[in-house]
């Protein structure tokens, strides 16, 4: 089984690495990072990731993971990336996204009539691509699985691991990566964070995320 | 302020990327990945990360993050890495580790008489380096902060972000990365996982982790 992770300039590293760390631990899984060109790709935080393959090198995958970025909407002007996503989607058992990666799936035309989620601050923009926005951590609609912001990719990947290899295998991966989260604050969702925290992040996000 | 992340062959990618995603969002923070040589470094899952600098390029840091690996104990035979860790530690405000990264700090002689944690499956090995093993998600002892297995680096980094920039800033980062974890199973700690899950992971880990 093969998982292709889309890499592109300014991608959010944790969107990709959370699911990568989980899915790569499944027995018999091959994982590939795919970008316009093979070689280093700068993530949004400055961390450099490395693409194993170019778009031309990869024509199919069992699972596609599209991570997000603050600049995700800019990819709607990158037809070669969107066409590659459409092509890979025709071959997948599961097409997935993390954070604003769902906006990229939307731009590729894969969300029409589907339920989907995204980073909370841009969730409503999914409607622009014909999707029904759902404020849940992980949203499934047929073979489409979308996760909420950044860290939600870990939860999504554990759900997917259980579908592929069973609950026992997914539980073993969870224990192996000691995923027993204990955030020091309860501020990870707009429903839980203080109003001033939400307002501040929204203001910053509005500047950062490019318009739909 | 500058954070140096140690990169080495077979490092666990999420150990590094969890804290990177949090700490890089602090205002005024510079983040660097440092390895024996500049260039691509293969993580344990196959994902390639990219070192910005060689050990010779970096002589000080405000924060040092040492991520773990299944092969972490092999680094006790890498004197140039351990000497670099010792040198950087002399300059830090905080010296930190994730997962078996604490075994590397131990091999560098930085855990003598200290409380520390590590991946649950190798926790007791900390005593070999003169540390008192503590089974907690994040353990602080002076400027030393150690985190439990893999995903615990996210919690550790949020605690550290609050120390550096205050609780409000850390809460904003948590909301920005939508860190409202909802694991599909409650299997992330040996105290919570089913006995057969613990036994299976222990057996696999015993093969993978090299002896202390």
Short mmCIF file of C-alpha atoms in Angstrom, two decimals:
data_model
loop_
_atom_site.label_atom_id
_atom_site.label_comp_id
_atom_site.label_asym_id
_atom_site.label_seq_id
_atom_site.Cartn_x
_atom_site.Cartn_y
_atom_site.Cartn_z
CA UNK A 1 0.00 0.00 0.00
CA UNK A 2 1.29 3.44 -0.89
CA UNK A 3 0.62 6.87 0.63
CA UNK A 4 1.56 10.00 -1.30
CA UNK A 5 1.99 13.23 0.67
CA UNK A 6 1.83 16.43 -1.36
CA UNK A 7 4.66 18.82 -0.55
CA UNK A 8 4.68 22.45 -1.69
CA UNK A 9 6.29 25.73 -0.76
CA UNK A 10 5.21 27.04 2.68
CA UNK A 11 3.31 23.84 3.61
CA UNK A 12 2.64 23.52 7.35
CA UNK A 13 5.15 20.88 8.44
CA UNK A 14 3.07 19.34 11.24
CA UNK A 15 0.07 18.90 8.88
CA UNK A 16 2.24 16.48 6.94
CA UNK A 17 4.43 14.96 9.65
CA UNK A 18 1.59 14.02 12.03
CA UNK A 19 -0.07 11.64 9.54
CA UNK A 20 3.33 10.57 8.17
CA UNK A 21 4.49 9.42 11.60
CA UNK A 22 1.30 7.36 12.05
CA UNK A 23 0.75 5.92 8.55
CA UNK A 24 4.41 5.03 7.94
CA UNK A 25 4.21 2.66 10.93
CA UNK A 26 1.57 0.47 9.25
CA UNK A 27 2.99 -2.86 8.09
CA UNK A 28 3.53 -2.90 4.33
CA UNK A 29 3.05 0.85 3.92
CA UNK A 30 5.23 2.82 1.52
CA UNK A 31 5.28 6.59 2.03
CA UNK A 32 6.36 9.19 -0.49
CA UNK A 33 6.64 12.97 -0.43
CA UNK A 34 5.79 14.40 -3.82
CA UNK A 35 6.44 17.96 -5.00
CA UNK A 36 6.82 19.89 -8.25
CA UNK A 37 10.45 18.86 -8.15
CA UNK A 38 12.48 16.40 -6.15
CA UNK A 39 14.58 18.11 -3.48
CA UNK A 40 14.20 20.44 -0.50
CA UNK A 41 10.93 22.31 0.06
CA UNK A 42 10.60 25.07 2.68
CA UNK A 43 7.68 24.68 5.05
CA UNK A 44 5.82 27.68 6.46
CA UNK A 45 7.79 27.53 9.72
CA UNK A 46 11.15 27.51 7.96
CA UNK A 47 11.80 23.80 8.47
CA UNK A 48 12.95 22.25 5.24
CA UNK A 49 11.36 18.99 4.16
CA UNK A 50 12.56 16.98 1.21
CA UNK A 51 10.51 15.68 -1.70
CA UNK A 52 11.38 12.13 -2.78
CA UNK A 53 9.65 12.45 -6.15
CA UNK A 54 8.34 14.95 -8.65
CA UNK A 55 4.69 15.05 -9.74
CA UNK A 56 5.67 13.28 -12.97
CA UNK A 57 7.17 10.38 -11.01
CA UNK A 58 3.92 9.43 -9.25
CA UNK A 59 0.77 8.47 -11.15
CA UNK A 60 -1.23 6.63 -8.49
CA UNK A 61 -1.50 6.08 -4.74
CA UNK A 62 -3.74 4.18 -2.34
CA UNK A 63 -3.88 7.16 -0.01
CA UNK A 64 -3.36 10.82 -0.81
CA UNK A 65 -2.64 13.28 2.02
CA UNK A 66 -2.87 16.98 1.17
CA UNK A 67 -1.54 19.12 4.02
CA UNK A 68 -2.44 22.78 4.44
CA UNK A 69 -0.62 26.09 4.56
CA UNK A 70 -1.43 29.72 5.28
CA UNK A 71 -0.95 30.17 1.53
CA UNK A 72 -3.06 27.16 0.53
CA UNK A 73 -5.55 29.13 -1.53
CA UNK A 74 -2.73 30.32 -3.80
CA UNK A 75 -2.58 26.76 -5.19
CA UNK A 76 -5.84 27.29 -7.06
CA UNK A 77 -3.60 29.10 -9.54
CA UNK A 78 -1.31 26.07 -9.91
CA UNK A 79 -3.10 23.93 -12.52
CA UNK A 80 -0.33 21.29 -12.67
CA UNK A 81 -0.73 20.59 -8.95
CA UNK A 82 -4.53 20.50 -9.13
CA UNK A 83 -4.45 18.18 -12.16
CA UNK A 84 -2.02 15.88 -10.34
CA UNK A 85 -4.38 15.78 -7.32
CA UNK A 86 -7.31 14.93 -9.63
CA UNK A 87 -5.30 12.15 -11.28
CA UNK A 88 -4.13 10.64 -7.99
CA UNK A 89 -7.66 10.88 -6.55
CA UNK A 90 -8.92 8.65 -9.38
CA UNK A 91 -6.60 5.91 -8.06
CA UNK A 92 -7.02 6.25 -4.30
CA UNK A 93 -8.89 4.25 -1.68
CA UNK A 94 -8.77 7.37 0.51
CA UNK A 95 -8.21 11.00 -0.39
CA UNK A 96 -7.44 13.06 2.70
CA UNK A 97 -6.48 16.53 3.80
CA UNK A 98 -5.29 18.29 6.93
CA UNK A 99 -6.12 21.90 7.84
CA UNK A 100 -6.42 24.16 4.77
CA UNK A 101 -5.44 21.22 2.57
CA UNK A 102 -9.20 20.81 2.14
CA UNK A 103 -9.29 24.18 0.33
CA UNK A 104 -6.80 22.70 -2.14
CA UNK A 105 -9.01 19.63 -2.61
CA UNK A 106 -11.86 22.08 -3.15
CA UNK A 107 -9.91 23.97 -5.82
CA UNK A 108 -9.27 20.61 -7.50
CA UNK A 109 -13.04 20.10 -7.68
CA UNK A 110 -13.12 17.15 -5.28
CA UNK A 111 -15.45 18.59 -2.63
CA UNK A 112 -18.61 19.26 -4.65
CA UNK A 113 -21.59 17.98 -2.68
CA UNK A 114 -19.33 16.59 0.06
CA UNK A 115 -19.16 17.17 3.80
CA UNK A 116 -15.72 18.42 4.81
CA UNK A 117 -13.76 20.27 7.48
CA UNK A 118 -10.74 22.59 7.58
CA UNK A 119 -8.92 24.91 9.97
CA UNK A 120 -11.65 26.51 12.11
CA UNK A 121 -10.74 30.04 10.97
CA UNK A 122 -11.41 29.30 7.28
CA UNK A 123 -14.06 26.58 7.63
CA UNK A 124 -16.81 28.56 5.91
CA UNK A 125 -14.67 28.98 2.80
CA UNK A 126 -15.35 25.34 1.95
CA UNK A 127 -18.82 26.38 0.77
CA UNK A 128 -17.12 28.31 -2.05
CA UNK A 129 -16.04 24.92 -3.47
CA UNK A 130 -19.48 23.34 -3.13
CA UNK A 131 -18.82 21.52 0.14
CA UNK A 132 -20.87 21.49 3.32
CA UNK A 133 -18.55 22.74 6.09
CA UNK A 134 -18.69 20.59 9.25
CA UNK A 135 -17.02 21.79 12.44
CA UNK A 136 -15.63 18.43 13.57
CA UNK A 137 -12.07 17.26 14.16
CA UNK A 138 -12.29 14.64 11.41
CA UNK A 139 -15.01 14.43 8.76
CA UNK A 140 -15.59 11.39 6.54
CA UNK A 141 -17.66 11.37 3.35
CA UNK A 142 -17.14 8.20 1.36
CA UNK A 143 -13.46 7.93 0.55
CA UNK A 144 -12.88 11.58 1.40
CA UNK A 145 -11.49 12.23 4.90
CA UNK A 146 -10.72 15.80 5.97
CA UNK A 147 -9.15 16.89 9.26
CA UNK A 148 -9.36 20.20 11.13
CA UNK A 149 -6.33 22.44 11.79
CA UNK A 150 -2.68 21.26 11.86
CA UNK A 151 -2.55 18.84 14.81
CA UNK A 152 -5.84 17.16 13.78
CA UNK A 153 -3.91 15.19 11.19
CA UNK A 154 -2.67 12.87 13.96
CA UNK A 155 -6.24 11.97 14.99
CA UNK A 156 -7.25 11.57 11.34
CA UNK A 157 -4.34 9.24 10.64
CA UNK A 158 -5.16 7.02 13.62
CA UNK A 159 -8.75 6.71 12.38
CA UNK A 160 -7.41 5.83 8.93
CA UNK A 161 -4.87 3.37 10.37
CA UNK A 162 -7.74 1.55 12.10
CA UNK A 163 -9.67 1.33 8.82
CA UNK A 164 -6.64 -0.10 7.03
CA UNK A 165 -5.17 -2.43 9.64
CA UNK A 166 -7.77 -2.74 12.40
CA UNK A 167 -8.24 -1.19 15.82
CA UNK A 168 -5.53 -3.27 17.50
CA UNK A 169 -2.87 -2.04 15.05
CA UNK A 170 -4.00 1.58 15.44
CA UNK A 171 -3.93 1.28 19.23
CA UNK A 172 -0.37 -0.05 19.04
CA UNK A 173 0.71 2.91 16.93
CA UNK A 174 -0.93 5.29 19.40
CA UNK A 175 0.99 3.69 22.27
CA UNK A 176 4.24 3.65 20.27
CA UNK A 177 4.05 7.41 19.68
CA UNK A 178 2.80 7.83 23.28
CA UNK A 179 -0.14 9.86 22.04
CA UNK A 180 -1.71 10.57 25.40
CA UNK A 181 -2.08 14.31 24.89
CA UNK A 182 -1.95 16.62 27.91
CA UNK A 183 -2.02 20.19 26.59
CA UNK A 184 -1.14 22.66 29.37
CA UNK A 185 -4.12 24.85 28.38
CA UNK A 186 -7.64 24.15 27.10
CA UNK A 187 -7.34 26.58 24.24
CA UNK A 188 -7.24 24.37 21.16
CA UNK A 189 -10.69 25.12 19.74
CA UNK A 190 -12.63 28.37 19.25
CA UNK A 191 -15.36 26.84 21.45
CA UNK A 192 -12.93 26.45 24.34
CA UNK A 193 -10.45 29.31 24.02
CA UNK A 194 -11.02 32.70 25.66
CA UNK A 195 -12.78 35.27 23.40
CA UNK A 196 -9.66 37.48 23.30
CA UNK A 197 -7.55 34.51 22.18
CA UNK A 198 -10.00 33.69 19.39
CA UNK A 199 -10.15 37.31 18.30
CA UNK A 200 -6.38 37.68 18.23
CA UNK A 201 -5.81 34.49 16.22
CA UNK A 202 -8.66 35.37 13.84
CA UNK A 203 -7.15 38.81 13.17
CA UNK A 204 -3.72 37.29 12.46
CA UNK A 205 -5.20 34.50 10.37
CA UNK A 206 -7.25 36.91 8.28
CA UNK A 207 -4.00 38.64 7.31
CA UNK A 208 -2.20 35.40 6.63
CA UNK A 209 -4.73 33.32 4.77
CA UNK A 210 -5.20 34.60 1.28
CA UNK A 211 -8.79 35.28 0.21
CA UNK A 212 -10.92 32.46 -1.16
CA UNK B 1 16.06 34.10 20.58
CA UNK B 2 17.39 31.02 18.84
CA UNK B 3 16.35 27.36 19.05
CA UNK B 4 18.66 24.66 17.71
CA UNK B 5 17.12 21.29 16.83
CA UNK B 6 19.56 18.39 16.58
CA UNK B 7 19.05 16.30 13.44
CA UNK B 8 20.66 12.91 12.97
CA UNK B 9 20.17 9.77 10.92
CA UNK B 10 16.93 7.89 11.81
CA UNK B 11 15.61 10.65 14.10
CA UNK B 12 11.86 10.39 14.78
CA UNK B 13 10.40 13.17 12.63
CA UNK B 14 7.44 14.04 14.89
CA UNK B 15 9.76 14.39 17.93
CA UNK B 16 11.34 17.32 16.13
CA UNK B 17 8.42 18.73 14.13
CA UNK B 18 5.97 18.94 17.07
CA UNK B 19 8.15 21.40 19.04
CA UNK B 20 9.32 23.09 15.81
CA UNK B 21 5.75 23.92 14.80
CA UNK B 22 5.08 25.47 18.23
CA UNK B 23 8.36 27.26 18.99
CA UNK B 24 8.79 28.69 15.48
CA UNK B 25 5.53 30.61 15.98
CA UNK B 26 6.94 32.62 18.90
CA UNK B 27 7.62 36.25 17.95
CA UNK B 28 11.34 36.84 17.44
CA UNK B 29 12.25 33.17 17.42
CA UNK B 30 14.86 31.84 15.00
CA UNK B 31 14.86 28.07 14.46
CA UNK B 32 17.71 25.98 13.05
CA UNK B 33 18.13 22.30 12.27
CA UNK B 34 21.69 21.24 12.94
CA UNK B 35 23.32 17.99 11.83
CA UNK B 36 26.80 16.59 11.23
CA UNK B 37 26.52 18.06 7.77
CA UNK B 38 24.19 20.47 6.06
CA UNK B 39 21.73 18.72 3.73
CA UNK B 40 19.11 15.98 3.78
CA UNK B 41 18.83 13.64 6.77
CA UNK B 42 16.61 10.53 6.72
CA UNK B 43 14.22 10.22 9.64
CA UNK B 44 13.25 6.83 11.09
CA UNK B 45 9.98 6.81 9.14
CA UNK B 46 11.69 7.51 5.81
CA UNK B 47 10.68 11.17 5.65
CA UNK B 48 13.66 13.28 4.76
CA UNK B 49 14.32 16.41 6.77
CA UNK B 50 16.95 18.95 5.85
CA UNK B 51 19.70 20.33 8.08
CA UNK B 52 20.28 24.07 7.71
CA UNK B 53 23.68 23.97 9.40
CA UNK B 54 26.51 21.68 10.38
CA UNK B 55 27.64 21.24 13.99
CA UNK B 56 30.62 23.54 13.27
CA UNK B 57 28.27 26.33 12.16
CA UNK B 58 26.42 26.60 15.48
CA UNK B 59 28.22 27.37 18.74
CA UNK B 60 25.37 28.56 20.95
CA UNK B 61 21.58 28.57 21.28
CA UNK B 62 18.99 29.82 23.73
CA UNK B 63 17.07 26.58 23.47
CA UNK B 64 18.34 23.15 22.46
CA UNK B 65 15.86 20.46 21.41
CA UNK B 66 17.19 16.90 21.17
CA UNK B 67 14.63 14.59 19.53
CA UNK B 68 14.72 10.82 19.94
CA UNK B 69 15.01 7.80 17.70
CA UNK B 70 14.78 4.04 18.01
CA UNK B 71 18.54 4.15 17.50
CA UNK B 72 19.16 6.96 19.99
CA UNK B 73 21.51 4.98 22.22
CA UNK B 74 23.88 4.49 19.28
CA UNK B 75 24.78 8.16 19.60
CA UNK B 76 26.75 7.46 22.79
CA UNK B 77 29.42 6.32 20.33
CA UNK B 78 29.32 9.64 18.47
CA UNK B 79 31.65 11.87 20.53
CA UNK B 80 31.45 14.84 18.14
CA UNK B 81 27.66 14.98 18.60
CA UNK B 82 27.86 14.60 22.39
CA UNK B 83 30.56 17.29 22.64
CA UNK B 84 28.43 19.62 20.53
CA UNK B 85 25.46 19.00 22.86
CA UNK B 86 27.67 19.76 25.88
CA UNK B 87 28.92 22.97 24.27
CA UNK B 88 25.43 24.17 23.30
CA UNK B 89 24.08 23.29 26.75
CA UNK B 90 26.61 25.68 28.31
CA UNK B 91 24.92 28.51 26.37
CA UNK B 92 21.22 27.60 26.72
CA UNK B 93 18.39 29.00 28.82
CA UNK B 94 16.64 25.65 28.27
CA UNK B 95 18.01 22.29 27.25
CA UNK B 96 15.21 19.95 26.20
CA UNK B 97 14.56 16.51 24.78
CA UNK B 98 11.67 14.53 23.34
CA UNK B 99 11.26 10.75 23.68
CA UNK B 100 14.61 8.91 23.71
CA UNK B 101 16.38 12.21 23.13
CA UNK B 102 16.81 12.16 26.91
CA UNK B 103 19.05 9.10 26.55
CA UNK B 104 21.27 11.21 24.31
CA UNK B 105 21.35 14.00 26.90
CA UNK B 106 22.26 11.26 29.41
CA UNK B 107 25.11 10.02 27.24
CA UNK B 108 26.33 13.63 27.05
CA UNK B 109 26.49 13.67 30.87
CA UNK B 110 23.72 16.23 31.31
CA UNK B 111 21.32 14.17 33.43
CA UNK B 112 23.44 13.35 36.48
CA UNK B 113 21.36 13.94 39.59
CA UNK B 114 18.45 15.25 37.53
CA UNK B 115 14.81 14.20 37.24
CA UNK B 116 13.92 13.30 33.68
CA UNK B 117 11.51 11.38 31.47
CA UNK B 118 11.67 9.49 28.17
CA UNK B 119 9.59 7.14 26.04
CA UNK B 120 7.71 4.91 28.52
CA UNK B 121 9.29 1.72 27.16
CA UNK B 122 12.86 2.86 27.95
CA UNK B 123 12.19 5.11 30.93
CA UNK B 124 14.20 3.04 33.40
CA UNK B 125 17.31 3.34 31.23
CA UNK B 126 17.66 6.93 32.39
CA UNK B 127 19.02 5.61 35.71
CA UNK B 128 22.05 4.31 33.78
CA UNK B 129 23.01 7.97 33.18
CA UNK B 130 22.50 9.02 36.81
CA UNK B 131 19.01 10.46 36.36
CA UNK B 132 15.86 9.80 38.38
CA UNK B 133 13.24 8.50 35.91
CA UNK B 134 9.84 10.17 36.32
CA UNK B 135 6.81 8.78 34.47
CA UNK B 136 5.24 12.13 33.54
CA UNK B 137 4.45 13.68 30.17
CA UNK B 138 6.83 16.60 30.74
CA UNK B 139 9.47 16.79 33.50
CA UNK B 140 11.29 19.99 34.48
CA UNK B 141 14.47 20.15 36.54
CA UNK B 142 16.00 23.60 36.46
CA UNK B 143 16.74 24.47 32.85
CA UNK B 144 16.35 20.85 31.78
CA UNK B 145 12.95 19.94 30.30
CA UNK B 146 12.36 16.39 29.06
CA UNK B 147 9.23 15.07 27.34
CA UNK B 148 7.82 11.55 27.08
CA UNK B 149 7.43 9.67 23.79
CA UNK B 150 7.16 11.30 20.34
CA UNK B 151 3.90 13.31 20.51
CA UNK B 152 4.74 14.65 24.01
CA UNK B 153 7.02 17.21 22.38
CA UNK B 154 3.96 19.27 21.43
CA UNK B 155 2.86 19.54 25.08
CA UNK B 156 6.44 20.28 26.15
CA UNK B 157 6.79 23.05 23.59
CA UNK B 158 3.54 24.73 24.67
CA UNK B 159 4.79 24.73 28.28
CA UNK B 160 8.08 26.22 27.10
CA UNK B 161 6.28 28.78 24.90
CA UNK B 162 4.36 29.96 27.98
CA UNK B 163 7.61 30.36 29.94
CA UNK B 164 9.16 32.40 27.13
CA UNK B 165 6.24 34.54 25.97
CA UNK B 166 3.51 34.13 28.60
CA UNK B 167 0.33 32.08 28.82
CA UNK B 168 -1.65 34.25 26.38
CA UNK B 169 0.90 33.73 23.61
CA UNK B 170 1.03 29.97 24.25
CA UNK B 171 -2.78 29.77 24.19
CA UNK B 172 -2.82 31.58 20.84
CA UNK B 173 -0.35 29.11 19.38
CA UNK B 174 -2.46 26.22 20.67
CA UNK B 175 -5.53 27.66 18.97
CA UNK B 176 -3.60 28.41 15.77
CA UNK B 177 -2.51 24.76 15.47
CA UNK B 178 -6.01 23.71 16.61
CA UNK B 179 -4.47 21.49 19.27
CA UNK B 180 -7.70 20.12 20.72
CA UNK B 181 -6.68 16.46 20.58
CA UNK B 182 -9.37 13.83 20.12
CA UNK B 183 -7.59 10.48 19.73
CA UNK B 184 -10.01 7.80 18.52
CA UNK B 185 -8.72 5.38 21.18
CA UNK B 186 -7.51 5.79 24.77
CA UNK B 187 -4.35 3.82 24.17
CA UNK B 188 -1.60 6.42 24.39
CA UNK B 189 -0.05 5.40 27.71
CA UNK B 190 0.89 2.02 29.20
CA UNK B 191 -1.46 2.86 32.09
CA UNK B 192 -4.40 3.19 29.72
CA UNK B 193 -3.73 0.74 26.88
CA UNK B 194 -4.89 -2.88 26.99
CA UNK B 195 -2.31 -5.32 28.41
CA UNK B 196 -1.95 -7.08 25.04
CA UNK B 197 -1.26 -3.73 23.33
CA UNK B 198 1.43 -2.89 25.89
CA UNK B 199 3.00 -6.32 25.57
CA UNK B 200 3.08 -6.17 21.79
CA UNK B 201 4.63 -2.69 21.65
CA UNK B 202 7.14 -3.62 24.38
CA UNK B 203 8.24 -6.70 22.42
CA UNK B 204 8.71 -4.68 19.25
CA UNK B 205 10.42 -1.85 21.09
CA UNK B 206 12.84 -4.21 22.83
CA UNK B 207 14.01 -5.35 19.40
CA UNK B 208 14.25 -1.84 18.04
CA UNK B 209 15.82 0.11 20.85
CA UNK B 210 19.46 -0.73 21.17
CA UNK B 211 20.65 -1.70 24.64
CA UNK B 212 21.64 0.99 27.13
#
